[in-house]
Amino acid sequence: MKILVCISQVPDTSTKIVLKNNNTSVSSDGVTYVLNPYDEWYALIRAIELKESGIATEIHLITVGKADVEPVMRKALALGGDEAIRIDAESSDAYETAGYIAAYAAQVGYDLILCGKESIDYNNGTTGTMLAGLLDMDYIGFATDIQIESGAALVKREIEGGEETDTCNLPLVISCQKGVAEARIPNMRGIMAARTRPLKVIVPSKITAVTEILTYELPPAKAGIKLVSPDDMDGLVALLHTEARVI
Amino acid sequence: MSVIVLVEHTGGVIKKKNFEAVQYASQIAKKAGTTVTALVLGTVTETEMEGLGQYGAQKVLHIADARLDEFHARAYSSALVAAAEKETAKIIVTLHDIGGRMVAPRVAVQLKAGLVAGALSYPDTEKGFVIKKAVFSGKAFAYVNILSDTKVIMLMPNTFPATKQEGKAVVERLDISFSEKDFVVKVKSVNKVTGEVSLADAELVVSGGRGMKGPENWGILEDLAKELGAATACSRPVADSHWRPHHEHVGQTGGTVRPNLYIAVGISGAIQHLAGVNGSKTIVVINKDPEAPFFKAANYGVVGDAMEVLPRLTAAVRKFKEQHK
Ligand SMILES: Cc1cc2nc3c(=O)[nH]c(=O)nc-3n(C[C@H](O)[C@H](O)[C@H](O)COP(=O)(O)OP(=O)(O)OC[C@H]3O[C@@H](n4cnc5c(N)ncnc54)[C@H](O)[C@@H]3O)c2cc1C
């Protein structure tokens, strides 16, 4: 069984966002980039577990980006994975990204495609669903547990107010979130091995994006906090009723 | 040409957030000089569907196929594409919720349509078709222009309130032939936590952090939640220590909530936690440390010990409710 894991690089979770060029782009000065946590902690680690338990035979990691994403791909390889693929393009929306990945995946053919439930930069959560659509594959979103047995997947996924268990024969696209696997840190052996694992660069045929970001804006500063004495909870309730109008 | 909106329901009951989506779609249609058609799937009563007229839908297309009583991402996508084609709709609206997120992107690629996930504004048509959305987990907003002819908008729930007006939608039956492929994913079992308020939809949330000291103290937090009719949430270390179930974990690596009121109890307010809750309309922070960073992101703050403040707040809410019966 061959697994493809979709990886995105994102600013570290503690990054302060700074805008530049008249608010038309986000500054990358001093920003540390990391593997998108949902891709790493859940999708990639689950793929590695499936290989360790002998269910998966090969894991490929794929990303869309220019050469500056390679350190993050090396870090992903240090956790596990047999080969990394970088689609050499600067994608400007999810449609374009999913298009490149789908074109590559269609050529190779994968039994299982895993991605995170969303990337923490653009918070779309659309890549997995789009991939499934483009590849005419089935899709299960927001997985919290993935088991594979004799060519079929048994997947628990979040639904509103609870959980659902689905079954589906492979091939399948699944988006992963908390519960799917436990976070790990790469060990020295993995880091050494990652250096020699292939990182292929693919030049794609251009796909034209269907959206563009015109400008960015930072949220307005909070108007300042009102402190309420711990002895005056009636006062707090009154404020929430008359001023905030939330109860 | 019309605007089409997907309306999901839970066992035949249409929820408030779906009314929000219908009304949002109807405002867009009005501006574009056209009408709104709502797509309803599975078993729902005529009255429930006609009621969508109160939120601006002129017409409901109803696919009554009982297989659609279960959520099937692929079948729902096929249905939405078929309905959009029938109505020659150029604008498709869904919610940015679990169902919408499993359907709309698939529809978008099928129709080669640009999509905005998590829309926070009406489209501004002066400079194209520009919609505001949150990026970097609420640390910034982006104004996204959809370039394609057909457009898909996934509206963030709890962004625009739905207000009822006079109106009755005309229900029209639509029959489409699904392919076997549409139902390949089988639902084996559904496990709903009944009686509790679902976190994603909650208008009020009471959330606890490590400052609650241990799972044995959650009773007083749940008392407050019950009194308010609120859902409960927690910070990551609380879920990681198994004090609370994983689905309650909110933040950068857990769930995102956008309630009207978020009460954070014994949570320091780390940037990763704020990323999941900064869309809340009002934030109340209860923390014994006046220097806790959460106070900077809050509207109301109480500096005090959670163990003492929580029961008092619960009592105050109870008193308020009795006075406002
Ligand atoms: C990549 C990454 C992703 C992360 N994702 C998330 C995420 O999704 N969600 C998340 O929550 N965190 C996340 N974190 C962790 C985050 O950085 C914080 O460590 C975490 O949010 C802290 O949880 P806490 O506020 O409950 O605990 P603490 O930081 O320990 O804070 C406890 C607070 O309780 C107060 N307190 C103590 N006793 C009392 C009392 N008796 N009464 C009142 N107040 C009291 C203290 O003053 C303190 O402010 C992430 C971290 C990383 C690196």
XYZ file of C-alpha atoms and ligand atoms in Angstrom:
625
model
C 0.000 0.000 0.000
C 1.345 3.354 -1.083
C 0.579 6.483 0.919
C 0.933 10.091 -0.161
C 1.092 12.691 2.620
C 0.436 16.328 1.701
C 2.674 18.738 3.559
C 2.457 22.470 3.833
C 4.951 24.818 5.425
C 3.500 27.513 7.658
C 4.762 30.241 9.984
C 5.504 28.911 13.478
C 2.390 29.052 15.678
C 3.843 31.886 17.793
C 4.532 34.172 14.798
C 3.390 37.768 14.966
C 1.953 38.716 11.586
C 3.476 41.822 9.966
C 2.133 43.216 6.703
C 4.171 44.901 3.980
C 3.923 46.424 0.481
C 0.932 48.516 1.353
C -0.768 45.565 3.081
C -0.672 43.435 -0.056
C 1.603 40.779 1.397
C 2.723 39.223 4.657
C 6.308 39.801 5.720
C 8.509 36.726 6.062
C 11.285 38.657 7.834
C 12.281 36.813 10.966
C 9.506 34.261 10.526
C 10.391 30.652 11.348
C 8.640 28.145 9.143
C 7.469 24.796 10.411
C 5.522 21.819 9.161
C 1.819 22.527 9.389
C 0.915 20.853 12.723
C -2.100 18.952 11.349
C 0.012 17.564 8.485
C 2.856 16.617 10.779
C 1.358 15.421 14.048
C -1.556 13.623 12.585
C -1.252 12.791 8.848
C 2.482 12.104 8.597
C 2.826 10.310 11.920
C -0.170 8.078 11.164
C 1.381 7.188 7.797
C 4.626 6.278 9.571
C 2.727 4.139 12.089
C 0.998 2.324 9.245
C 4.362 1.551 7.710
C 5.828 0.431 11.015
C 2.974 -1.998 11.475
C 3.622 -3.449 8.026
C 0.407 -2.170 6.452
C 1.950 0.522 4.257
C 4.877 -0.271 2.017
C 5.871 3.169 0.841
C 5.316 6.734 2.030
C 5.746 9.728 -0.246
C 5.579 13.298 1.013
C 4.507 16.048 -1.325
C 4.511 19.823 -1.162
C 4.066 22.721 -3.553
C 6.640 25.478 -3.210
C 9.961 26.973 -4.205
C 13.369 25.776 -2.953
C 12.941 27.571 0.385
C 10.504 24.868 1.559
C 13.168 22.164 1.346
C 14.403 22.458 4.964
C 10.879 21.756 6.183
C 10.623 18.776 3.809
C 13.926 17.445 5.214
C 12.461 17.759 8.676
C 9.427 15.787 7.548
C 11.715 13.119 6.071
C 13.556 12.946 9.390
C 10.315 11.834 11.010
C 9.796 9.231 8.306
C 8.831 8.750 4.691
C 10.716 7.189 1.813
C 10.749 10.021 -0.637
C 9.772 13.665 -0.827
C 8.422 15.482 -3.841
C 8.471 19.232 -4.274
C 6.264 20.609 -7.027
C 8.271 23.627 -8.087
C 5.633 26.348 -8.171
C 4.501 29.341 -6.195
C 0.855 28.530 -5.835
C -1.602 31.324 -5.171
C -4.668 29.383 -4.089
C -5.946 25.997 -2.972
C -7.300 25.219 -6.451
C -3.838 25.593 -7.938
C -2.141 23.631 -5.133
C -4.638 20.774 -5.272
C -4.312 20.760 -9.057
C -0.544 20.217 -8.962
C -0.767 17.507 -6.321
C -3.616 15.762 -8.145
C -1.668 15.746 -11.427
C 1.304 14.087 -9.729
C -0.793 11.663 -7.687
C -2.724 10.567 -10.789
C 0.542 9.627 -12.479
C 1.952 7.601 -9.599
C -1.267 6.161 -8.178
C -1.700 6.030 -4.400
C -3.937 3.867 -2.245
C -4.248 6.440 0.478
C -3.741 10.202 0.469
C -3.509 11.857 3.881
C -3.547 15.557 4.624
C -4.112 17.758 7.677
C -7.592 19.130 8.310
C -6.371 22.611 7.429
C -3.204 24.639 7.152
C -2.801 27.207 9.876
C -1.831 30.011 7.479
C -4.823 30.306 5.159
C -7.208 28.206 7.268
C -9.101 26.948 4.236
C -9.178 23.227 4.878
C -10.059 22.675 1.234
C -7.049 20.865 -0.269
C -8.113 17.332 0.680
C -11.671 17.714 -0.576
C -10.428 19.320 -3.794
C -7.885 16.545 -4.343
C -10.559 13.903 -3.941
C -12.720 15.774 -6.430
C -9.949 16.163 -8.973
C -8.892 12.522 -8.659
C -12.483 11.247 -8.559
C -11.699 9.581 -5.241
C -13.667 9.164 -2.040
C -13.042 11.513 0.833
C -13.437 11.411 4.590
C -12.782 14.664 6.429
C -11.902 15.510 10.045
C -10.698 12.002 10.924
C -9.847 11.260 14.559
C -8.867 7.611 14.067
C -7.732 5.650 11.004
C -7.440 1.859 10.808
C -6.601 0.012 7.587
C -7.478 -3.633 7.137
C -7.401 -5.772 4.001
C -7.700 -2.914 1.572
C -10.384 -1.013 3.447
C -10.311 1.902 5.843
C -12.230 2.160 9.099
C -12.293 5.835 9.986
C -13.738 7.711 12.940
C -14.531 11.283 12.082
C -15.906 14.304 13.851
C -19.511 15.248 13.171
C -21.437 18.039 14.815
C -21.968 17.054 18.415
C -20.300 13.691 18.162
C -18.500 11.140 16.119
C -19.245 8.830 13.205
C -17.498 5.660 12.067
C -17.189 5.205 8.318
C -15.868 2.363 6.202
C -14.558 2.659 2.681
C -12.451 0.609 0.314
C -9.205 2.161 -0.788
C -8.207 4.323 -2.610
C -9.293 7.150 -0.375
C -8.375 10.696 0.666
C -8.556 11.455 4.401
C -8.010 14.730 6.268
C -6.592 14.273 9.748
C -6.918 16.014 13.077
C -6.298 15.378 16.750
C -6.677 11.755 17.793
C -5.305 10.193 14.592
C -1.775 9.874 16.024
C 0.406 11.145 18.837
C 3.063 13.759 18.112
C 6.661 12.557 17.871
C 10.028 14.220 17.613
C 12.605 13.103 15.063
C 15.541 11.102 16.414
C 19.180 11.291 15.346
C 18.906 8.228 13.128
C 15.963 9.745 11.310
C 17.778 13.041 10.826
C 20.823 11.239 9.375
C 18.674 9.033 7.152
C 16.707 12.031 5.889
C 19.855 13.466 4.325
C 20.162 10.598 1.910
C 16.487 10.171 1.096
C 15.478 11.550 -2.313
C 13.829 14.954 -2.573
C 12.518 15.099 -6.123
C 11.734 18.391 -7.793
C 8.947 18.328 -10.360
C 8.302 21.195 -12.742
C 4.549 21.177 -13.308
C 2.450 22.397 -16.192
C 1.073 25.720 -15.023
C -2.380 25.758 -13.474
C -4.062 29.150 -13.222
C -5.451 30.108 -9.845
C -9.127 31.094 -9.648
C -8.791 33.496 -6.717
C -6.330 36.194 -5.669
C -5.711 37.945 -2.374
C -5.900 41.687 -2.934
C -5.041 42.982 0.540
C -4.562 41.966 4.144
C -5.664 43.670 7.319
C -4.716 43.239 10.956
C -7.517 42.892 13.496
C -8.321 46.082 15.413
C -6.821 46.234 18.906
C -9.250 45.245 21.671
C -10.896 48.325 23.084
C -9.437 47.667 26.512
C -10.555 45.334 29.202
C -13.084 46.043 31.929
C -12.069 44.506 35.218
C -14.822 43.291 37.503
C -14.234 42.537 41.180
C -14.416 38.818 42.044
C -16.984 39.797 44.673
C -19.321 41.325 42.127
C -20.463 38.539 39.832
C -23.936 40.132 39.670
C -22.156 43.110 38.135
C -20.456 40.897 35.532
C -23.746 39.251 34.586
C -25.342 42.702 34.268
C -22.559 43.848 31.937
C -22.884 40.724 29.827
C -26.604 41.386 29.551
C -26.832 45.133 29.015
C -23.480 46.027 27.470
C -22.179 42.949 25.634
C -25.749 41.681 25.026
C -24.630 38.078 25.002
C -26.921 36.715 27.711
C -29.572 32.581 -13.220
C -30.013 32.425 -9.471
C -28.016 32.036 -6.286
C -28.106 28.533 -4.837
C -27.604 27.675 -1.174
C -27.126 24.230 0.336
C -29.287 23.760 3.425
C -28.411 20.840 5.676
C -30.667 19.597 8.426
C -30.452 17.287 11.403
C -33.117 14.616 11.223
C -35.503 16.956 9.428
C -34.823 20.022 11.563
C -33.118 22.999 9.926
C -30.779 24.860 12.251
C -30.213 28.553 12.810
C -26.857 28.621 11.036
C -28.551 27.353 7.875
C -31.031 30.225 8.095
C -28.004 32.528 8.263
C -26.696 31.014 5.024
C -30.090 31.370 3.296
C -30.383 34.998 4.333
C -26.797 35.706 3.285
C -27.497 34.163 -0.122
C -30.717 36.154 -0.439
C -28.917 39.453 0.229
C -26.400 38.625 -2.487
C -29.189 37.659 -4.872
C -31.090 40.855 -4.174
C -28.050 42.935 -5.025
C -27.488 40.939 -8.199
C -31.145 41.305 -9.172
C -31.902 37.616 -8.983
C -33.495 35.056 -6.662
C -32.364 32.401 -4.192
C -32.957 28.697 -4.474
C -32.269 26.502 -1.454
C -31.257 22.881 -1.971
C -32.604 20.469 0.639
C -31.638 16.789 0.679
C -33.381 13.816 2.241
C -36.477 13.569 4.415
C -37.819 16.963 5.537
C -41.401 18.169 5.899
C -42.981 20.558 3.406
C -43.592 23.134 6.179
C -39.958 23.109 7.278
C -38.852 23.766 3.704
C -41.475 26.424 3.007
C -40.210 28.161 6.144
C -36.974 28.993 4.341
C -39.025 31.702 2.640
C -38.885 33.585 5.939
C -35.172 33.995 5.362
C -35.478 35.072 1.742
C -35.544 31.858 -0.307
C -38.046 32.066 -3.146
C -37.720 28.435 -4.066
C -36.608 25.148 -2.551
C -35.316 22.300 -4.661
C -35.928 19.105 -2.746
C -34.218 15.829 -3.521
C -36.213 13.432 -1.374
C -33.968 10.357 -1.845
C -33.883 8.745 1.621
C -30.257 7.699 1.199
C -29.477 11.393 1.704
C -30.744 11.243 5.290
C -27.179 10.193 6.021
C -24.422 12.575 5.095
C -22.608 11.388 1.971
C -20.042 13.941 0.839
C -19.966 12.723 -2.722
C -23.723 12.419 -3.172
C -24.231 15.864 -1.633
C -21.642 17.292 -4.044
C -23.296 15.647 -7.043
C -26.663 16.997 -5.894
C -25.316 20.527 -5.472
C -23.654 20.467 -8.896
C -26.880 19.159 -10.495
C -28.978 21.803 -8.742
C -26.565 24.583 -9.697
C -26.697 23.471 -13.310
C -30.478 23.244 -13.312
C -30.795 26.762 -11.938
C -27.838 28.022 -14.032
C -26.540 29.383 -10.737
C -23.286 31.307 -10.854
C -23.062 31.787 -7.098
C -23.142 28.814 -4.719
C -23.323 29.282 -0.952
C -22.653 26.712 1.772
C -21.600 27.025 5.380
C -18.007 26.746 6.505
C -18.881 23.884 8.829
C -18.042 20.187 8.784
C -20.597 19.323 6.119
C -19.907 22.368 3.963
C -16.187 21.780 4.100
C -16.595 18.211 2.839
C -18.815 19.296 -0.049
C -18.121 22.817 -1.327
C -14.454 22.365 -2.361
C -15.408 19.291 -4.375
C -18.176 21.228 -6.091
C -15.751 24.096 -6.724
C -13.193 21.970 -8.583
C -15.934 20.231 -10.506
C -17.231 23.597 -11.724
C -13.747 25.180 -11.934
C -15.061 27.803 -9.556
C -13.038 29.988 -7.228
C -13.923 29.553 -3.580
C -13.675 31.526 -0.363
C -13.614 29.347 2.748
C -14.892 31.013 5.903
C -16.441 34.166 4.412
C -16.871 37.005 6.908
C -18.392 39.614 4.577
C -20.733 40.063 1.666
C -18.951 40.168 -1.683
C -17.778 43.646 -2.601
C -18.471 43.891 -6.314
C -16.814 47.262 -6.875
C -13.371 45.838 -7.527
C -14.360 42.366 -8.622
C -15.954 39.886 -6.220
C -14.053 40.483 -3.007
C -14.769 38.678 0.256
C -13.124 39.025 3.651
C -11.887 35.965 5.534
C -9.677 35.276 8.549
C -6.148 34.005 7.917
C -3.266 32.968 10.182
C -5.852 31.661 12.651
C -7.441 35.042 13.218
C -4.177 36.978 13.446
C -5.054 38.741 10.167
C -7.790 39.063 7.557
C -7.459 38.663 3.806
C -9.603 40.189 1.073
C -9.998 37.477 -1.547
C -11.141 38.219 -5.082
C -12.833 35.370 -6.944
C -11.745 35.458 -10.584
C -13.826 32.662 -12.093
C -17.269 33.026 -13.617
C -18.852 30.611 -11.137
C -18.225 31.391 -7.474
C -18.453 29.292 -4.325
C -18.785 30.983 -0.934
C -18.501 29.091 2.355
C -20.019 31.357 4.975
C -18.612 31.312 8.500
C -21.452 30.445 10.894
C -22.446 33.031 13.502
C -21.267 35.942 11.324
C -24.569 37.477 10.208
C -27.654 37.002 12.378
C -30.694 35.512 10.680
C -33.867 37.518 11.148
C -37.263 36.113 10.335
C -39.596 37.883 7.944
C -42.835 37.069 6.192
C -42.434 34.648 3.357
C -43.051 31.174 2.074
C -40.820 29.338 -0.369
C -42.195 27.272 -3.227
C -41.019 23.678 -2.941
C -40.163 21.895 -6.150
C -39.091 18.292 -6.334
C -35.856 17.489 -8.098
C -34.957 13.961 -9.142
C -31.423 13.176 -10.044
C -29.907 9.789 -10.665
C -26.981 9.230 -8.353
C -24.202 6.884 -9.355
C -23.062 4.025 -7.138
C -19.864 5.945 -6.552
C -21.821 8.564 -4.635
C -22.434 6.150 -1.770
C -19.176 4.197 -1.524
C -18.303 5.546 1.933
C -20.554 3.632 4.332
C -21.638 5.062 7.650
C -21.156 2.259 10.143
C -22.260 4.000 13.307
C -23.073 7.450 14.624
C -22.322 8.417 18.173
C -23.863 11.718 19.240
C -23.249 13.174 22.638
C -26.864 13.935 23.451
C -27.997 16.477 25.952
C -24.838 18.526 25.605
C -24.433 21.616 23.462
C -22.230 20.950 20.435
C -19.067 23.014 20.683
C -18.808 24.065 17.045
C -22.326 25.528 17.045
C -22.328 26.862 20.591
C -23.216 30.494 21.174
C -21.825 30.382 24.695
C -18.698 28.484 25.736
C -17.143 27.954 29.163
C -13.561 26.765 28.868
C -11.075 25.549 31.466
C -7.291 25.423 31.561
C -4.597 24.043 33.808
C -5.618 26.578 36.425
C -8.565 24.283 37.176
C -5.942 22.045 38.819
C -7.504 18.674 38.034
C -10.489 16.864 36.498
C -12.119 16.582 39.911
C -12.745 20.345 39.880
C -14.657 20.424 36.598
C -18.012 20.086 38.353
C -18.153 23.806 39.180
C -17.270 24.684 35.590
C -19.977 22.376 34.261
C -22.460 23.921 36.703
C -21.844 27.318 35.144
C -22.090 25.891 31.637
C -25.385 24.203 32.486
C -26.811 27.342 34.033
C -25.888 29.325 30.901
C -26.782 26.597 28.402
C -23.178 26.759 27.251
C -20.848 24.169 25.755
C -17.609 23.267 27.541
C -14.113 23.488 26.081
C -10.541 23.277 27.364
C -6.916 24.151 26.628
C -4.537 21.674 25.050
C -2.643 20.523 28.153
C -5.970 19.761 29.797
C -6.948 17.423 26.936
C -3.431 16.003 26.715
C -3.548 15.109 30.414
C -6.899 13.406 29.766
C -8.688 15.664 32.231
C -11.176 16.337 29.445
C -12.018 14.585 26.145
C -9.990 15.527 23.045
C -12.907 17.069 21.187
C -13.025 19.842 23.806
C -9.487 20.993 22.977
C -9.616 24.377 21.257
C -6.787 26.367 19.736
C -4.270 26.244 16.955
C -4.112 22.458 16.963
C -7.630 21.690 18.163
C -11.039 23.062 17.337
C -12.019 26.619 16.498
C -14.963 28.291 18.197
C -16.672 31.591 17.398
C -19.306 31.950 20.096
C -20.960 35.146 21.260
C -19.418 34.582 24.679
C -16.228 32.710 25.603
C -15.468 32.415 29.313
C -11.868 31.312 29.902
C -11.183 29.965 33.360
C -7.605 29.317 34.493
C -6.225 29.598 30.970
C -3.083 31.688 30.497
C -3.943 32.807 26.949
C -1.001 31.482 24.951
C -1.019 32.605 21.328
C -1.814 29.033 20.219
C -4.872 28.961 22.436
C -6.062 32.388 21.262
C -5.846 31.193 17.645
C -8.850 28.960 18.259
C -10.996 31.440 20.153
C -10.164 34.926 18.870
C -13.264 34.975 16.689
C -15.435 35.050 19.833
C -17.550 38.195 20.070
C -17.066 38.684 23.810
C -14.341 37.171 25.962
C -14.407 36.931 29.755
C -11.204 35.860 31.492
C -11.091 34.506 35.023
C -7.516 34.104 36.233
C -5.763 34.580 39.537
C -2.688 36.084 37.879
C -3.312 39.718 36.839
C -0.373 39.411 34.409
C -1.879 36.501 32.476
C -1.638 37.347 28.747
C -5.277 36.385 28.183
C -6.375 39.650 29.848
C -4.968 41.539 26.836
C -7.379 39.720 24.527
C -10.402 39.942 26.825
C -13.387 42.274 27.079
C -14.039 41.528 30.739
C -11.633 40.254 33.345
C -11.938 38.875 36.836
C -8.725 38.556 38.821
C -9.439 35.819 41.301
C -9.377 32.168 42.227
C -11.500 30.081 39.876
C -12.645 27.832 42.711
C -14.279 30.804 44.422
C -15.330 32.870 41.408
C -17.040 30.086 39.448
C -19.705 29.194 42.046
C -20.408 32.895 42.554
C -20.819 33.491 38.854
C -23.116 30.470 38.569
C -25.242 31.810 41.412
C -25.358 35.254 39.771
C -26.499 33.742 36.470
C -29.195 31.760 38.258
C -30.413 34.889 40.019
C -30.421 36.804 36.725
C -32.445 34.092 35.032
C -35.024 34.113 37.804
C -35.380 37.872 37.535
C -35.746 37.728 33.758
C -38.197 34.868 33.516
C 2.737 24.067 18.131
C 1.907 24.312 19.341
C 0.528 24.193 19.252
C -0.272 24.420 20.380
N -1.630 24.317 20.243
C -2.432 24.629 21.309
C -3.853 24.601 21.199
O -4.407 24.253 20.151
N -4.587 24.950 22.280
C -4.036 25.317 23.467
O -4.783 25.628 24.405
N -2.705 25.328 23.602
C -1.881 24.988 22.555
N -0.537 25.006 22.735
C 0.009 25.176 24.090
C 0.049 26.615 24.531
O 1.271 27.186 24.103
C -0.039 26.706 26.063
O 0.989 25.955 26.630
C -1.367 26.223 26.639
O -2.451 26.847 25.973
C -1.436 26.523 28.093
O -2.584 25.964 28.672
P -3.239 26.581 29.981
O -3.508 28.013 29.757
O -4.382 25.717 30.336
O -2.122 26.325 31.079
P -1.058 27.325 31.735
O -0.305 28.054 30.711
O -0.340 26.527 32.728
O -1.959 28.396 32.452
C -2.725 28.147 33.592
C -3.323 29.480 34.008
O -4.198 29.267 35.099
C -4.026 30.305 36.050
N -4.432 29.761 37.346
C -3.774 28.874 38.144
N -4.495 28.598 39.226
C -5.629 29.308 39.156
C -6.777 29.453 39.964
N -6.896 28.790 41.124
N -7.747 30.283 39.587
C -7.641 30.985 38.426
N -6.596 30.889 37.609
C -5.608 30.055 37.959
C -2.583 30.670 35.965
O -2.389 32.008 36.410
C -2.300 30.516 34.470
O -2.525 31.729 33.770
C 0.300 24.777 21.618
C 1.684 24.903 21.705
C 2.490 24.683 20.597
C 3.973 24.849 20.730
